Amino acid sequence: MSTAQVAVTTKKDWTSDQEVRWCPGCGDYGILLAVQQLMPELGVAPENTVFVSGIGCSSRFPYYMNTYGMHSIHGRAPAIATGIATARPDLDVWVITGDGDGLSIGGNHLIHALRRNVNINILLFNNRIYGLTKGQYSPTSEVGKVTKSTPVGSVDAPFNPLSVALGAEASFVARTHDLDRKHMQETFRAAHAHNGASFVEIYQNCNVFNDGQFSDITKKTNRENMMIDLVHGEPILFGPDRERGVMQGTDGFLHIVEVADVGLDQILIHDEKNDRPSLAFALARLNDDDHSPTPFGVFRNIQRSEYAQAVSDQVVAASERRGPGDLGELLASNGTWTVG
Amino acid sequence: MTDTIERSDTAGNDRVLDHLVVRFAGDSGDGMQLTGDRFTSVSASFGNDLSTLPDFPAEIRAPAGTVNGVSAFQVNIADHEITTPGDEPNVLVAMNPAALKADLHRLEVGGTVIVNEDSFDARDLSKAGYVDSSDEPVNPLEDGTLNGYRVLKVPMTSLTKEVCEPLGVKPRDAERSKNFFALGLVSWMYTRPTEPTEEWIGQKFAKNEQVAAANTAAFRAGFNFGETTEAVGHRYEVRPATLPAGTYTSITGNQALSWGLVAAGQLAKLPITLGSYPITPASDILHELSKHKHFGIRTVQAEDEIAAVGVALGASFAGHLGITTTSGPGVALKSETISLAVAIELPLLIIDIQRGGPSTGLPTKTEASDLNIALYGRHGESPLPVVASKSPADCFHAAIEAARIALKYRTPVILLSDGYLANGSEPWKLPDVDSLPDISVPFATGTNHVDDDGNEEFWPYLRDPETLARPWAIPGTPGLMHRVGGLEKADGTGNIDYTPQNHERMTELREAKVAAVTADIPPTEVEGDVDADVLVLGWGSTWAAIDAAVQRRRRVGVKVAKAHIAHLSPLPPDLGDLLRRYRKVIVPELNRGQLAHLLRGTYLIDIISVSKIQGLPFKSREIEAAIDAAIESLGADSEGGAS
């Protein structure tokens, strides 16, 4: 993708004339603002950018971006985006989805887009609830959640979105949250720079149907103790004085430890480029609920063959080998005979 | 009135046939499709007109030797133009007892049965179910089952093993060449040239010389067996047909359809993206298009049917000709995305190679029962154009026509073919490539509206006044950024709009746009007697049987006419008037009368629905019977007075 000739744009150039219609106080506003502010910095033109979404509150997103966009059908955005990216590897393609859209009805498309490593950026707004249909539990809701459809508590075990993505062979996996615009923008920037499918889980507050789901972690006063910032090549430390860290035990599992107890050299150095996904998977599962220290940032960021380009390369190679298609030649290719 | 060999030639030479129907039947592992295919190719290049009907089980390998595992290939070759694979075979080649059991009932009375005698042992007889009440095997070659047929008992397996032995081929391997023995024998009996087959064997098995040698030896042995064994009797001949002058090739419906799609891309000057999920009997189109990447064709084998159509629609949004290929169950899964395509008004081709349903149904057998789902199988008011192909070669032109409509009117189009057309083959007079239509449409390049303040803007739903198509503005075009989606859009601007009047207007506009396609539909052609009281109206693959039936009734002086429609939605604008010109209208369909219902509802005309739902195409005889019954009822109507 050439960035040289792209005209300078501002947030205004990326903002459509449509009135934003999320509930007042919704976490989606913060994400939209982060994206609209970030886009001018990415060196791409609005006309070469496509936002595709499914159905759900988050999926209204494309209407608010002054780019090409499609508000498609429930769960299918990754499949449609795969078609767009495969037809046109020159485009910058983003998928906006949610925990219901991406992990329930559209789970199959999500995992296959990640497996194929199509060059699309998938932003999954995880609010652990169905908002648009007014408050049913979602595939990321915790067991026991009381909602309109589970009046005595849900009995479904939830998905961990990052585990799903890593299990689906995703080459880029990250987590951020709706209260930290700068962190979102750095995460989205890295996702955009990645050649291949990028998967970003965004902890997003639904202030109407699931208010405060992530507050124990993402509230400003809790962040130092509850958010673990992953920085490539750095020891994984957190706490007000970075006095706590993540260590790989002799049992092979990851543990949260006091640095003073084990020594800094025992703290795990974060390696997002590690070809093997096991440590990223362990980090993704470090927090077993929404009330314990939780890693944020880029978990995995590796290079492997990108689907749309590989498909395109085969088309180019065939054209070089066989020349441009000749219809007359094709029609005669079974062998012919002449009458009269 | 059966489909038997009809005449001696004028010189009184009884060894010349005007046509011949051969059915090769054997176990799934016996290579019957290959054998039939070879017989077909040789006959095609010899100059016969022909039509084929491959008939194979859904299982890849049902238990060997059982009736469920029988795979057959029927081919009709003629010295004149024909359209069907023949009602009843004149010759049945049965490689084992199961094949005889499965197919003997199809053979014409007094027809020829060629059996592989070696296979009629106690074990194979039992597996085929030729047993008496105490489960003891009973041999149909000996118990009178074949009385009235001309029977040739040939020990094909042992003769093949014998001829392969000097080549150093193990008996077990040699046995696999016995289909070529059968082909050789039939080739001798019906005077087929041998060189093309020997050449073909050499090329096909070039990588394994021993197999090539064994097959060639078996083929020659079969041929020589015919020549030297008195029991085989006369040789027969089917002379070349006098087809219109031109260059011909032999083609199956799925290949013709694939090439039609390739051509559509070229004629539209657009790259193609195919999203597909493997499904019988449509998978061959995915295979074929995957071979032609140098035409700018991208194929995506998607994770499921829904993703497949999603990929195609995404590609269309991005400016490609987006195509998805499937069969009935896949159409059901794609339904929601097709409705989205109706709403966002983008070109999209959905190819449905119909098979027996419901559910998995008869995956390898033909049926035309997806007309209703094609017409109506979506939520909301979601009209779209539907086109159907009528013969294997016609699939080429039908694909171009479907693409033309999709592009011109920015709409999803469903093209219906079926298993019979997909796998059947016929000679095809190649079209002049330069005469194919230009179906290209322009992309939007600039703004199309000025707002009240004099600002130029782009309205994605501002329609062409004639076609009612909206502009196709593809990503990468500066200044035309816009959003489409499933929510109802305001007429013109395309912004979300839930107002009652707007929804009604948009619904009417979408309907009117599909109706506008009638402007391009040529007058419906009627063939047959101008003063006929009875019309046979067909769609899809019934064309062949209707054509044969009408010709045969007319040959004996029955007055009857026929018409065939390719456009099922919208229907041809002249169709209502046309139907009203006849006292009786017969509509044969491989379903329970889906078009008949539509015609009754649309035109308030009574229709005689002739239904067949056996996984098989119509025999022309079945349609002839319907014609006779309709004519008879005319007499009864007049006699009965005002009823």
Coordinates of C-alpha atoms in Angstrom, one line a residue, chain A residues 7 21 89 126 149 163-164 200 240 247 256 299 339:
Chain A
A7 CA -3.5 13.8 0.9
R21 CA -27.4 7.2 17.7
P89 CA -6.1 -6.2 -1.8
N126 CA -17.0 -6.8 24.1
S149 CA -33.5 -14.3 29.2
S163 CA -8.4 -17.7 23.4
V164 CA -10.8 -18.2 20.5
V200 CA -8.6 -6.6 18.8
P240 CA 1.8 1.4 41.4
M247 CA 6.4 -15.4 36.1
I256 CA 1.3 -13.4 39.3
F299 CA -0.5 -10.6 22.8
V339 CA -19.3 -30.1 -39.7

